[in-house]
Amino acid sequence: DLSHNRFSGEIPVGITAIRSLQGLFLADNQLSGEIPTGIGNLTYLQSLDLSRNRLSGVVPAGLAGCFQLLYLRLGGNHLSGALRPELDALDSLKVLDLSNNRISGEIPLPLAGCRSLEEVDL
């Protein structure tokens, strides 16, 4: 858990090569830039917490590759654009937090395909 530090800069792209990673906790830092598109390579990832940073760009479609993801916390950043219909592939997802961002558009109907959702914070 690397949360609650003062890490700055972008999330290293090399982190997407750690295929066995099950949890990535980088909340409450000063990370900026975009979420690496290769994040979907982390097929064993169950928990991703990048909340309360300075991340920008869109929620990457590659997240759909993290099909074991249970907890996705991206709140408190500067993410923008519409929610990706690809998120429907995350049928094990229990918690989705995208609050306090600049997400726009409609909530995609495919999000209803995330049958395990227990908590949604937009």
mmCIF file of N, CA and C in Angstrom:
data_model
loop_
_atom_site.group_PDB
_atom_site.id
_atom_site.type_symbol
_atom_site.label_atom_id
_atom_site.label_comp_id
_atom_site.label_asym_id
_atom_site.label_seq_id
_atom_site.Cartn_x
_atom_site.Cartn_y
_atom_site.Cartn_z
ATOM 1 N N ASP A 1 0.852 -1.178 0.000
ATOM 2 C CA ASP A 1 0.000 0.000 0.000
ATOM 3 C C ASP A 1 0.890 1.231 0.000
ATOM 4 N N LEU A 2 0.840 1.988 -1.080
ATOM 5 C CA LEU A 2 1.656 3.193 -1.226
ATOM 6 C C LEU A 2 0.804 4.455 -1.112
ATOM 7 N N SER A 3 -0.337 4.343 -0.480
ATOM 8 C CA SER A 3 -1.234 5.485 -0.298
ATOM 9 C C SER A 3 -0.687 6.430 0.769
ATOM 10 N N HIS A 4 -1.225 7.647 0.762
ATOM 11 C CA HIS A 4 -0.939 8.662 1.781
ATOM 12 C C HIS A 4 0.541 9.033 1.839
ATOM 13 N N ASN A 5 1.124 9.249 0.690
ATOM 14 C CA ASN A 5 2.498 9.718 0.600
ATOM 15 C C ASN A 5 2.502 10.997 -0.219
ATOM 16 N N ARG A 6 3.627 11.348 -0.719
ATOM 17 C CA ARG A 6 3.717 12.542 -1.570
ATOM 18 C C ARG A 6 4.313 12.178 -2.922
ATOM 19 N N PHE A 7 3.995 10.980 -3.387
ATOM 20 C CA PHE A 7 4.483 10.579 -4.701
ATOM 21 C C PHE A 7 3.906 11.513 -5.749
ATOM 22 N N SER A 8 4.738 11.904 -6.689
ATOM 23 C CA SER A 8 4.284 12.800 -7.750
ATOM 24 C C SER A 8 4.729 12.237 -9.091
ATOM 25 N N GLY A 9 4.305 12.903 -10.151
ATOM 26 C CA GLY A 9 4.619 12.431 -11.488
ATOM 27 C C GLY A 9 3.563 11.456 -11.970
ATOM 28 N N GLU A 10 3.882 10.780 -13.050
ATOM 29 C CA GLU A 10 2.926 9.854 -13.648
ATOM 30 C C GLU A 10 3.063 8.457 -13.040
ATOM 31 N N ILE A 11 2.012 7.682 -13.175
ATOM 32 C CA ILE A 11 2.073 6.279 -12.762
ATOM 33 C C ILE A 11 3.020 5.573 -13.733
ATOM 34 N N PRO A 12 4.053 4.906 -13.242
ATOM 35 C CA PRO A 12 5.006 4.255 -14.144
ATOM 36 C C PRO A 12 4.323 3.192 -15.010
ATOM 37 N N VAL A 13 4.557 3.267 -16.303
ATOM 38 C CA VAL A 13 3.960 2.310 -17.234
ATOM 39 C C VAL A 13 4.420 0.891 -16.912
ATOM 40 N N GLY A 14 5.622 0.747 -16.396
ATOM 41 C CA GLY A 14 6.165 -0.566 -16.066
ATOM 42 C C GLY A 14 5.343 -1.332 -15.049
ATOM 43 N N ILE A 15 4.529 -0.624 -14.300
ATOM 44 C CA ILE A 15 3.693 -1.292 -13.296
ATOM 45 C C ILE A 15 2.692 -2.236 -13.962
ATOM 46 N N THR A 16 2.371 -1.955 -15.218
ATOM 47 C CA THR A 16 1.411 -2.800 -15.938
ATOM 48 C C THR A 16 2.021 -4.136 -16.364
ATOM 49 N N ALA A 17 3.317 -4.304 -16.133
ATOM 50 C CA ALA A 17 3.986 -5.564 -16.473
ATOM 51 C C ALA A 17 4.001 -6.542 -15.301
ATOM 52 N N ILE A 18 3.544 -6.105 -14.129
ATOM 53 C CA ILE A 18 3.526 -6.977 -12.948
ATOM 54 C C ILE A 18 2.235 -7.780 -13.000
ATOM 55 N N ARG A 19 2.221 -8.808 -13.813
ATOM 56 C CA ARG A 19 0.998 -9.556 -14.132
ATOM 57 C C ARG A 19 0.317 -10.187 -12.930
ATOM 58 N N SER A 20 1.066 -10.526 -11.886
ATOM 59 C CA SER A 20 0.475 -11.203 -10.726
ATOM 60 C C SER A 20 -0.074 -10.229 -9.683
ATOM 61 N N LEU A 21 0.014 -8.937 -9.946
ATOM 62 C CA LEU A 21 -0.437 -7.921 -8.989
ATOM 63 C C LEU A 21 -1.930 -8.073 -8.710
ATOM 64 N N GLN A 22 -2.292 -8.125 -7.436
ATOM 65 C CA GLN A 22 -3.693 -8.272 -7.048
ATOM 66 C C GLN A 22 -4.279 -6.990 -6.476
ATOM 67 N N GLY A 23 -3.443 -6.108 -5.957
ATOM 68 C CA GLY A 23 -3.926 -4.847 -5.409
ATOM 69 C C GLY A 23 -2.952 -3.730 -5.712
ATOM 70 N N LEU A 24 -3.463 -2.602 -6.159
ATOM 71 C CA LEU A 24 -2.643 -1.422 -6.419
ATOM 72 C C LEU A 24 -3.284 -0.256 -5.683
ATOM 73 N N PHE A 25 -2.593 0.211 -4.649
ATOM 74 C CA PHE A 25 -3.125 1.251 -3.771
ATOM 75 C C PHE A 25 -2.196 2.457 -3.813
ATOM 76 N N LEU A 26 -2.612 3.491 -4.522
ATOM 77 C CA LEU A 26 -1.826 4.718 -4.665
ATOM 78 C C LEU A 26 -2.666 5.951 -4.331
ATOM 79 N N ALA A 27 -3.644 5.798 -3.469
ATOM 80 C CA ALA A 27 -4.542 6.901 -3.122
ATOM 81 C C ALA A 27 -3.811 7.980 -2.323
ATOM 82 N N ASP A 28 -4.358 9.173 -2.366
ATOM 83 C CA ASP A 28 -3.855 10.303 -1.572
ATOM 84 C C ASP A 28 -2.382 10.588 -1.814
ATOM 85 N N ASN A 29 -2.024 10.708 -3.076
ATOM 86 C CA ASN A 29 -0.691 11.146 -3.460
ATOM 87 C C ASN A 29 -0.851 12.373 -4.349
ATOM 88 N N GLN A 30 0.143 12.666 -5.126
ATOM 89 C CA GLN A 30 0.085 13.800 -6.041
ATOM 90 C C GLN A 30 0.389 13.339 -7.458
ATOM 91 N N LEU A 31 -0.119 12.170 -7.797
ATOM 92 C CA LEU A 31 0.124 11.595 -9.116
ATOM 93 C C LEU A 31 -0.661 12.355 -10.171
ATOM 94 N N SER A 32 -0.052 12.527 -11.327
ATOM 95 C CA SER A 32 -0.697 13.266 -12.414
ATOM 96 C C SER A 32 -0.579 12.462 -13.705
ATOM 97 N N GLY A 33 -1.116 13.018 -14.771
ATOM 98 C CA GLY A 33 -1.093 12.318 -16.047
ATOM 99 C C GLY A 33 -2.269 11.374 -16.157
ATOM 100 N N GLU A 34 -2.183 10.491 -17.126
ATOM 101 C CA GLU A 34 -3.282 9.567 -17.391
ATOM 102 C C GLU A 34 -3.023 8.203 -16.758
ATOM 103 N N ILE A 35 -4.090 7.472 -16.552
ATOM 104 C CA ILE A 35 -3.969 6.088 -16.102
ATOM 105 C C ILE A 35 -3.390 5.303 -17.279
ATOM 106 N N PRO A 36 -2.331 4.530 -17.080
ATOM 107 C CA PRO A 36 -1.718 3.814 -18.205
ATOM 108 C C PRO A 36 -2.728 2.928 -18.942
ATOM 109 N N THR A 37 -2.689 2.990 -20.253
ATOM 110 C CA THR A 37 -3.631 2.204 -21.050
ATOM 111 C C THR A 37 -3.403 0.706 -20.876
ATOM 112 N N GLY A 38 -2.198 0.299 -20.524
ATOM 113 C CA GLY A 38 -1.891 -1.114 -20.333
ATOM 114 C C GLY A 38 -2.380 -1.678 -19.012
ATOM 115 N N ILE A 39 -3.148 -0.907 -18.272
ATOM 116 C CA ILE A 39 -3.653 -1.356 -16.971
ATOM 117 C C ILE A 39 -4.447 -2.659 -17.115
ATOM 118 N N GLY A 40 -5.026 -2.871 -18.272
ATOM 119 C CA GLY A 40 -5.792 -4.089 -18.523
ATOM 120 C C GLY A 40 -4.946 -5.346 -18.554
ATOM 121 N N ASN A 41 -3.621 -5.190 -18.614
ATOM 122 C CA ASN A 41 -2.720 -6.344 -18.566
ATOM 123 C C ASN A 41 -2.698 -6.987 -17.186
ATOM 124 N N LEU A 42 -3.190 -6.272 -16.183
ATOM 125 C CA LEU A 42 -3.176 -6.776 -14.806
ATOM 126 C C LEU A 42 -4.414 -7.641 -14.581
ATOM 127 N N THR A 43 -4.399 -8.803 -15.173
ATOM 128 C CA THR A 43 -5.595 -9.653 -15.190
ATOM 129 C C THR A 43 -5.939 -10.259 -13.834
ATOM 130 N N TYR A 44 -5.004 -10.224 -12.876
ATOM 131 C CA TYR A 44 -5.288 -10.736 -11.532
ATOM 132 C C TYR A 44 -5.681 -9.625 -10.561
ATOM 133 N N LEU A 45 -5.691 -8.393 -11.034
ATOM 134 C CA LEU A 45 -5.974 -7.247 -10.167
ATOM 135 C C LEU A 45 -7.390 -7.332 -9.607
ATOM 136 N N GLN A 46 -7.500 -7.234 -8.293
ATOM 137 C CA GLN A 46 -8.798 -7.275 -7.631
ATOM 138 C C GLN A 46 -9.184 -5.929 -7.037
ATOM 139 N N SER A 47 -8.192 -5.098 -6.718
ATOM 140 C CA SER A 47 -8.477 -3.808 -6.107
ATOM 141 C C SER A 47 -7.555 -2.750 -6.692
ATOM 142 N N LEU A 48 -8.154 -1.677 -7.201
ATOM 143 C CA LEU A 48 -7.401 -0.557 -7.756
ATOM 144 C C LEU A 48 -7.900 0.713 -7.092
ATOM 145 N N ASP A 49 -7.023 1.369 -6.335
ATOM 146 C CA ASP A 49 -7.382 2.614 -5.658
ATOM 147 C C ASP A 49 -6.388 3.695 -6.053
ATOM 148 N N LEU A 50 -6.831 4.558 -6.955
ATOM 149 C CA LEU A 50 -6.041 5.700 -7.408
ATOM 150 C C LEU A 50 -6.733 7.000 -7.009
ATOM 151 N N SER A 51 -7.587 6.936 -6.023
ATOM 152 C CA SER A 51 -8.396 8.092 -5.640
ATOM 153 C C SER A 51 -7.542 9.207 -5.029
ATOM 154 N N ARG A 52 -8.091 10.414 -5.116
ATOM 155 C CA ARG A 52 -7.506 11.612 -4.526
ATOM 156 C C ARG A 52 -6.066 11.848 -4.985
ATOM 157 N N ASN A 53 -5.909 11.930 -6.295
ATOM 158 C CA ASN A 53 -4.659 12.315 -6.933
ATOM 159 C C ASN A 53 -4.976 13.450 -7.898
ATOM 160 N N ARG A 54 -4.170 13.603 -8.913
ATOM 161 C CA ARG A 54 -4.394 14.638 -9.931
ATOM 162 C C ARG A 54 -4.425 14.011 -11.322
ATOM 163 N N LEU A 55 -4.961 12.820 -11.393
ATOM 164 C CA LEU A 55 -4.992 12.096 -12.659
ATOM 165 C C LEU A 55 -5.990 12.733 -13.611
ATOM 166 N N SER A 56 -5.648 12.729 -14.889
ATOM 167 C CA SER A 56 -6.506 13.345 -15.904
ATOM 168 C C SER A 56 -6.737 12.355 -17.039
ATOM 169 N N GLY A 57 -7.443 12.806 -18.053
ATOM 170 C CA GLY A 57 -7.759 11.935 -19.177
ATOM 171 C C GLY A 57 -9.049 11.187 -18.921
ATOM 172 N N VAL A 58 -9.231 10.127 -19.660
ATOM 173 C CA VAL A 58 -10.466 9.344 -19.565
ATOM 174 C C VAL A 58 -10.220 8.074 -18.752
ATOM 175 N N VAL A 59 -11.305 7.469 -18.320
ATOM 176 C CA VAL A 59 -11.208 6.146 -17.700
ATOM 177 C C VAL A 59 -10.851 5.187 -18.835
ATOM 178 N N PRO A 60 -9.689 4.542 -18.778
ATOM 179 C CA PRO A 60 -9.247 3.756 -19.936
ATOM 180 C C PRO A 60 -10.111 2.526 -20.198
ATOM 181 N N ALA A 61 -10.364 2.298 -21.473
ATOM 182 C CA ALA A 61 -11.134 1.119 -21.879
ATOM 183 C C ALA A 61 -10.413 -0.156 -21.478
ATOM 184 N N GLY A 62 -9.086 -0.089 -21.366
ATOM 185 C CA GLY A 62 -8.297 -1.255 -21.003
ATOM 186 C C GLY A 62 -8.641 -1.848 -19.651
ATOM 187 N N LEU A 63 -9.305 -1.076 -18.807
ATOM 188 C CA LEU A 63 -9.709 -1.605 -17.498
ATOM 189 C C LEU A 63 -10.577 -2.850 -17.640
ATOM 190 N N ALA A 64 -11.231 -2.983 -18.775
ATOM 191 C CA ALA A 64 -12.077 -4.160 -19.011
ATOM 192 C C ALA A 64 -11.263 -5.449 -18.966
ATOM 193 N N GLY A 65 -9.951 -5.352 -19.181
ATOM 194 C CA GLY A 65 -9.089 -6.522 -19.104
ATOM 195 C C GLY A 65 -8.853 -7.004 -17.684
ATOM 196 N N CYS A 66 -9.168 -6.163 -16.717
ATOM 197 C CA CYS A 66 -9.022 -6.528 -15.295
ATOM 198 C C CYS A 66 -10.298 -7.215 -14.842
ATOM 199 N N PHE A 67 -10.615 -8.331 -15.450
ATOM 200 C CA PHE A 67 -11.923 -8.953 -15.250
ATOM 201 C C PHE A 67 -12.122 -9.542 -13.865
ATOM 202 N N GLN A 68 -11.083 -9.578 -13.008
ATOM 203 C CA GLN A 68 -11.252 -10.029 -11.625
ATOM 204 C C GLN A 68 -11.426 -8.853 -10.660
ATOM 205 N N LEU A 69 -11.491 -7.651 -11.207
ATOM 206 C CA LEU A 69 -11.556 -6.442 -10.386
ATOM 207 C C LEU A 69 -12.822 -6.417 -9.535
ATOM 208 N N LEU A 70 -12.634 -6.214 -8.230
ATOM 209 C CA LEU A 70 -13.743 -6.122 -7.286
ATOM 210 C C LEU A 70 -13.982 -4.684 -6.839
ATOM 211 N N TYR A 71 -12.895 -3.923 -6.689
ATOM 212 C CA TYR A 71 -12.971 -2.558 -6.161
ATOM 213 C C TYR A 71 -12.227 -1.613 -7.092
ATOM 214 N N LEU A 72 -12.941 -0.643 -7.633
ATOM 215 C CA LEU A 72 -12.357 0.362 -8.518
ATOM 216 C C LEU A 72 -12.655 1.730 -7.935
ATOM 217 N N ARG A 73 -11.620 2.356 -7.387
ATOM 218 C CA ARG A 73 -11.775 3.663 -6.747
ATOM 219 C C ARG A 73 -10.892 4.673 -7.477
ATOM 220 N N LEU A 74 -11.558 5.566 -8.215
ATOM 221 C CA LEU A 74 -10.866 6.598 -8.980
ATOM 222 C C LEU A 74 -11.372 7.990 -8.618
ATOM 223 N N GLY A 75 -12.117 8.113 -7.535
ATOM 224 C CA GLY A 75 -12.708 9.389 -7.139
ATOM 225 C C GLY A 75 -11.661 10.433 -6.779
ATOM 226 N N GLY A 76 -12.054 11.704 -6.900
ATOM 227 C CA GLY A 76 -11.189 12.802 -6.480
ATOM 228 C C GLY A 76 -10.006 13.056 -7.388
ATOM 229 N N ASN A 77 -10.200 12.915 -8.688
ATOM 230 C CA ASN A 77 -9.165 13.206 -9.672
ATOM 231 C C ASN A 77 -9.697 14.245 -10.653
ATOM 232 N N HIS A 78 -9.121 14.302 -11.825
ATOM 233 C CA HIS A 78 -9.578 15.220 -12.872
ATOM 234 C C HIS A 78 -9.945 14.430 -14.127
ATOM 235 N N LEU A 79 -10.470 13.233 -13.940
ATOM 236 C CA LEU A 79 -10.850 12.389 -15.074
ATOM 237 C C LEU A 79 -12.051 12.998 -15.777
ATOM 238 N N SER A 80 -12.093 12.863 -17.086
ATOM 239 C CA SER A 80 -13.162 13.488 -17.868
ATOM 240 C C SER A 80 -13.668 12.518 -18.928
ATOM 241 N N GLY A 81 -14.634 12.991 -19.692
ATOM 242 C CA GLY A 81 -15.203 12.169 -20.749
ATOM 243 C C GLY A 81 -16.348 11.326 -20.236
ATOM 244 N N ALA A 82 -16.831 10.490 -21.104
ATOM 245 C CA ALA A 82 -17.975 9.635 -20.776
ATOM 246 C C ALA A 82 -17.492 8.323 -20.167
ATOM 247 N N LEU A 83 -18.379 7.680 -19.433
ATOM 248 C CA LEU A 83 -18.080 6.342 -18.924
ATOM 249 C C LEU A 83 -17.998 5.375 -20.097
ATOM 250 N N ARG A 84 -17.063 4.479 -20.040
ATOM 251 C CA ARG A 84 -16.830 3.543 -21.132
ATOM 252 C C ARG A 84 -17.791 2.366 -21.054
ATOM 253 N N PRO A 85 -18.432 2.012 -22.159
ATOM 254 C CA PRO A 85 -19.297 0.834 -22.150
ATOM 255 C C PRO A 85 -18.521 -0.452 -21.876
ATOM 256 N N GLU A 86 -17.203 -0.416 -22.079
ATOM 257 C CA GLU A 86 -16.375 -1.592 -21.825
ATOM 258 C C GLU A 86 -16.403 -2.010 -20.354
ATOM 259 N N LEU A 87 -16.771 -1.087 -19.470
ATOM 260 C CA LEU A 87 -16.837 -1.419 -18.045
ATOM 261 C C LEU A 87 -17.819 -2.552 -17.770
ATOM 262 N N ASP A 88 -18.698 -2.810 -18.706
ATOM 263 C CA ASP A 88 -19.663 -3.900 -18.566
ATOM 264 C C ASP A 88 -18.973 -5.250 -18.373
ATOM 265 N N ALA A 89 -17.749 -5.364 -18.866
ATOM 266 C CA ALA A 89 -17.013 -6.626 -18.754
ATOM 267 C C ALA A 89 -16.608 -6.931 -17.309
ATOM 268 N N LEU A 90 -16.695 -5.941 -16.437
ATOM 269 C CA LEU A 90 -16.283 -6.119 -15.043
ATOM 270 C C LEU A 90 -17.435 -6.676 -14.221
ATOM 271 N N ASP A 91 -17.846 -7.879 -14.533
ATOM 272 C CA ASP A 91 -19.038 -8.424 -13.877
ATOM 273 C C ASP A 91 -18.800 -8.860 -12.437
ATOM 274 N N SER A 92 -17.554 -8.847 -11.955
ATOM 275 C CA SER A 92 -17.269 -9.143 -10.546
ATOM 276 C C SER A 92 -17.186 -7.877 -9.698
ATOM 277 N N LEU A 93 -17.243 -6.721 -10.354
ATOM 278 C CA LEU A 93 -17.052 -5.445 -9.663
ATOM 279 C C LEU A 93 -18.109 -5.231 -8.588
ATOM 280 N N LYS A 94 -17.639 -4.937 -7.360
ATOM 281 C CA LYS A 94 -18.542 -4.679 -6.240
ATOM 282 C C LYS A 94 -18.658 -3.189 -5.937
ATOM 283 N N VAL A 95 -17.538 -2.451 -6.065
ATOM 284 C CA VAL A 95 -17.516 -1.029 -5.724
ATOM 285 C C VAL A 95 -16.942 -0.236 -6.892
ATOM 286 N N LEU A 96 -17.673 0.784 -7.322
ATOM 287 C CA LEU A 96 -17.232 1.701 -8.370
ATOM 288 C C LEU A 96 -17.345 3.112 -7.832
ATOM 289 N N ASP A 97 -16.216 3.789 -7.671
ATOM 290 C CA ASP A 97 -16.199 5.170 -7.186
ATOM 291 C C ASP A 97 -15.494 6.045 -8.212
ATOM 292 N N LEU A 98 -16.278 6.874 -8.876
ATOM 293 C CA LEU A 98 -15.760 7.849 -9.834
ATOM 294 C C LEU A 98 -16.155 9.260 -9.411
ATOM 295 N N SER A 99 -16.497 9.433 -8.145
ATOM 296 C CA SER A 99 -16.986 10.718 -7.649
ATOM 297 C C SER A 99 -15.911 11.804 -7.735
ATOM 298 N N ASN A 100 -16.371 13.045 -7.752
ATOM 299 C CA ASN A 100 -15.486 14.216 -7.754
ATOM 300 C C ASN A 100 -14.473 14.185 -8.896
ATOM 301 N N ASN A 101 -14.974 13.908 -10.087
ATOM 302 C CA ASN A 101 -14.206 13.987 -11.317
ATOM 303 C C ASN A 101 -14.967 14.895 -12.272
ATOM 304 N N ARG A 102 -14.645 14.822 -13.524
ATOM 305 C CA ARG A 102 -15.333 15.621 -14.548
ATOM 306 C C ARG A 102 -15.973 14.709 -15.585
ATOM 307 N N ILE A 103 -16.507 13.597 -15.121
ATOM 308 C CA ILE A 103 -17.161 12.630 -16.002
ATOM 309 C C ILE A 103 -18.431 13.263 -16.552
ATOM 310 N N SER A 104 -18.688 13.048 -17.832
ATOM 311 C CA SER A 104 -19.866 13.649 -18.466
ATOM 312 C C SER A 104 -20.619 12.592 -19.265
ATOM 313 N N GLY A 105 -21.741 13.003 -19.798
ATOM 314 C CA GLY A 105 -22.536 12.098 -20.618
ATOM 315 C C GLY A 105 -23.484 11.273 -19.779
ATOM 316 N N GLU A 106 -24.046 10.285 -20.429
ATOM 317 C CA GLU A 106 -25.023 9.425 -19.769
ATOM 318 C C GLU A 106 -24.331 8.249 -19.092
ATOM 319 N N ILE A 107 -25.012 7.691 -18.100
ATOM 320 C CA ILE A 107 -24.529 6.456 -17.493
ATOM 321 C C ILE A 107 -24.840 5.352 -18.497
ATOM 322 N N PRO A 108 -23.819 4.654 -18.984
ATOM 323 C CA PRO A 108 -24.083 3.654 -20.023
ATOM 324 C C PRO A 108 -24.923 2.498 -19.499
ATOM 325 N N LEU A 109 -25.879 2.112 -20.301
ATOM 326 C CA LEU A 109 -26.740 0.992 -19.942
ATOM 327 C C LEU A 109 -25.937 -0.276 -19.655
ATOM 328 N N PRO A 110 -24.830 -0.528 -20.366
ATOM 329 C CA PRO A 110 -24.080 -1.742 -20.071
ATOM 330 C C PRO A 110 -23.582 -1.826 -18.631
ATOM 331 N N LEU A 111 -23.479 -0.692 -17.943
ATOM 332 C CA LEU A 111 -23.052 -0.731 -16.552
ATOM 333 C C LEU A 111 -23.988 -1.610 -15.732
ATOM 334 N N ALA A 112 -25.205 -1.730 -16.202
ATOM 335 C CA ALA A 112 -26.169 -2.609 -15.533
ATOM 336 C C ALA A 112 -25.733 -4.066 -15.623
ATOM 337 N N GLY A 113 -24.821 -4.382 -16.536
ATOM 338 C CA GLY A 113 -24.307 -5.739 -16.671
ATOM 339 C C GLY A 113 -23.335 -6.125 -15.568
ATOM 340 N N CYS A 114 -22.898 -5.155 -14.791
ATOM 341 C CA CYS A 114 -22.019 -5.433 -13.649
ATOM 342 C C CYS A 114 -22.890 -5.945 -12.514
ATOM 343 N N ARG A 115 -23.228 -7.194 -12.595
ATOM 344 C CA ARG A 115 -24.230 -7.790 -11.712
ATOM 345 C C ARG A 115 -23.841 -7.829 -10.244
ATOM 346 N N SER A 116 -22.566 -7.714 -9.930
ATOM 347 C CA SER A 116 -22.126 -7.814 -8.536
ATOM 348 C C SER A 116 -22.038 -6.466 -7.832
ATOM 349 N N LEU A 117 -22.353 -5.385 -8.544
ATOM 350 C CA LEU A 117 -22.215 -4.048 -7.955
ATOM 351 C C LEU A 117 -23.035 -3.904 -6.682
ATOM 352 N N GLU A 118 -22.366 -3.438 -5.641
ATOM 353 C CA GLU A 118 -23.020 -3.169 -4.365
ATOM 354 C C GLU A 118 -23.003 -1.683 -4.036
ATOM 355 N N GLU A 119 -22.006 -0.971 -4.570
ATOM 356 C CA GLU A 119 -21.851 0.449 -4.264
ATOM 357 C C GLU A 119 -21.364 1.186 -5.502
ATOM 358 N N VAL A 120 -22.077 2.245 -5.867
ATOM 359 C CA VAL A 120 -21.695 3.096 -6.991
ATOM 360 C C VAL A 120 -21.709 4.529 -6.502
ATOM 361 N N ASP A 121 -20.610 5.229 -6.698
ATOM 362 C CA ASP A 121 -20.516 6.635 -6.316
ATOM 363 C C ASP A 121 -20.016 7.401 -7.529
ATOM 364 N N LEU A 122 -20.941 8.156 -8.138
ATOM 365 C CA LEU A 122 -20.602 8.940 -9.316
ATOM 366 C C LEU A 122 -20.631 10.411 -8.977
#
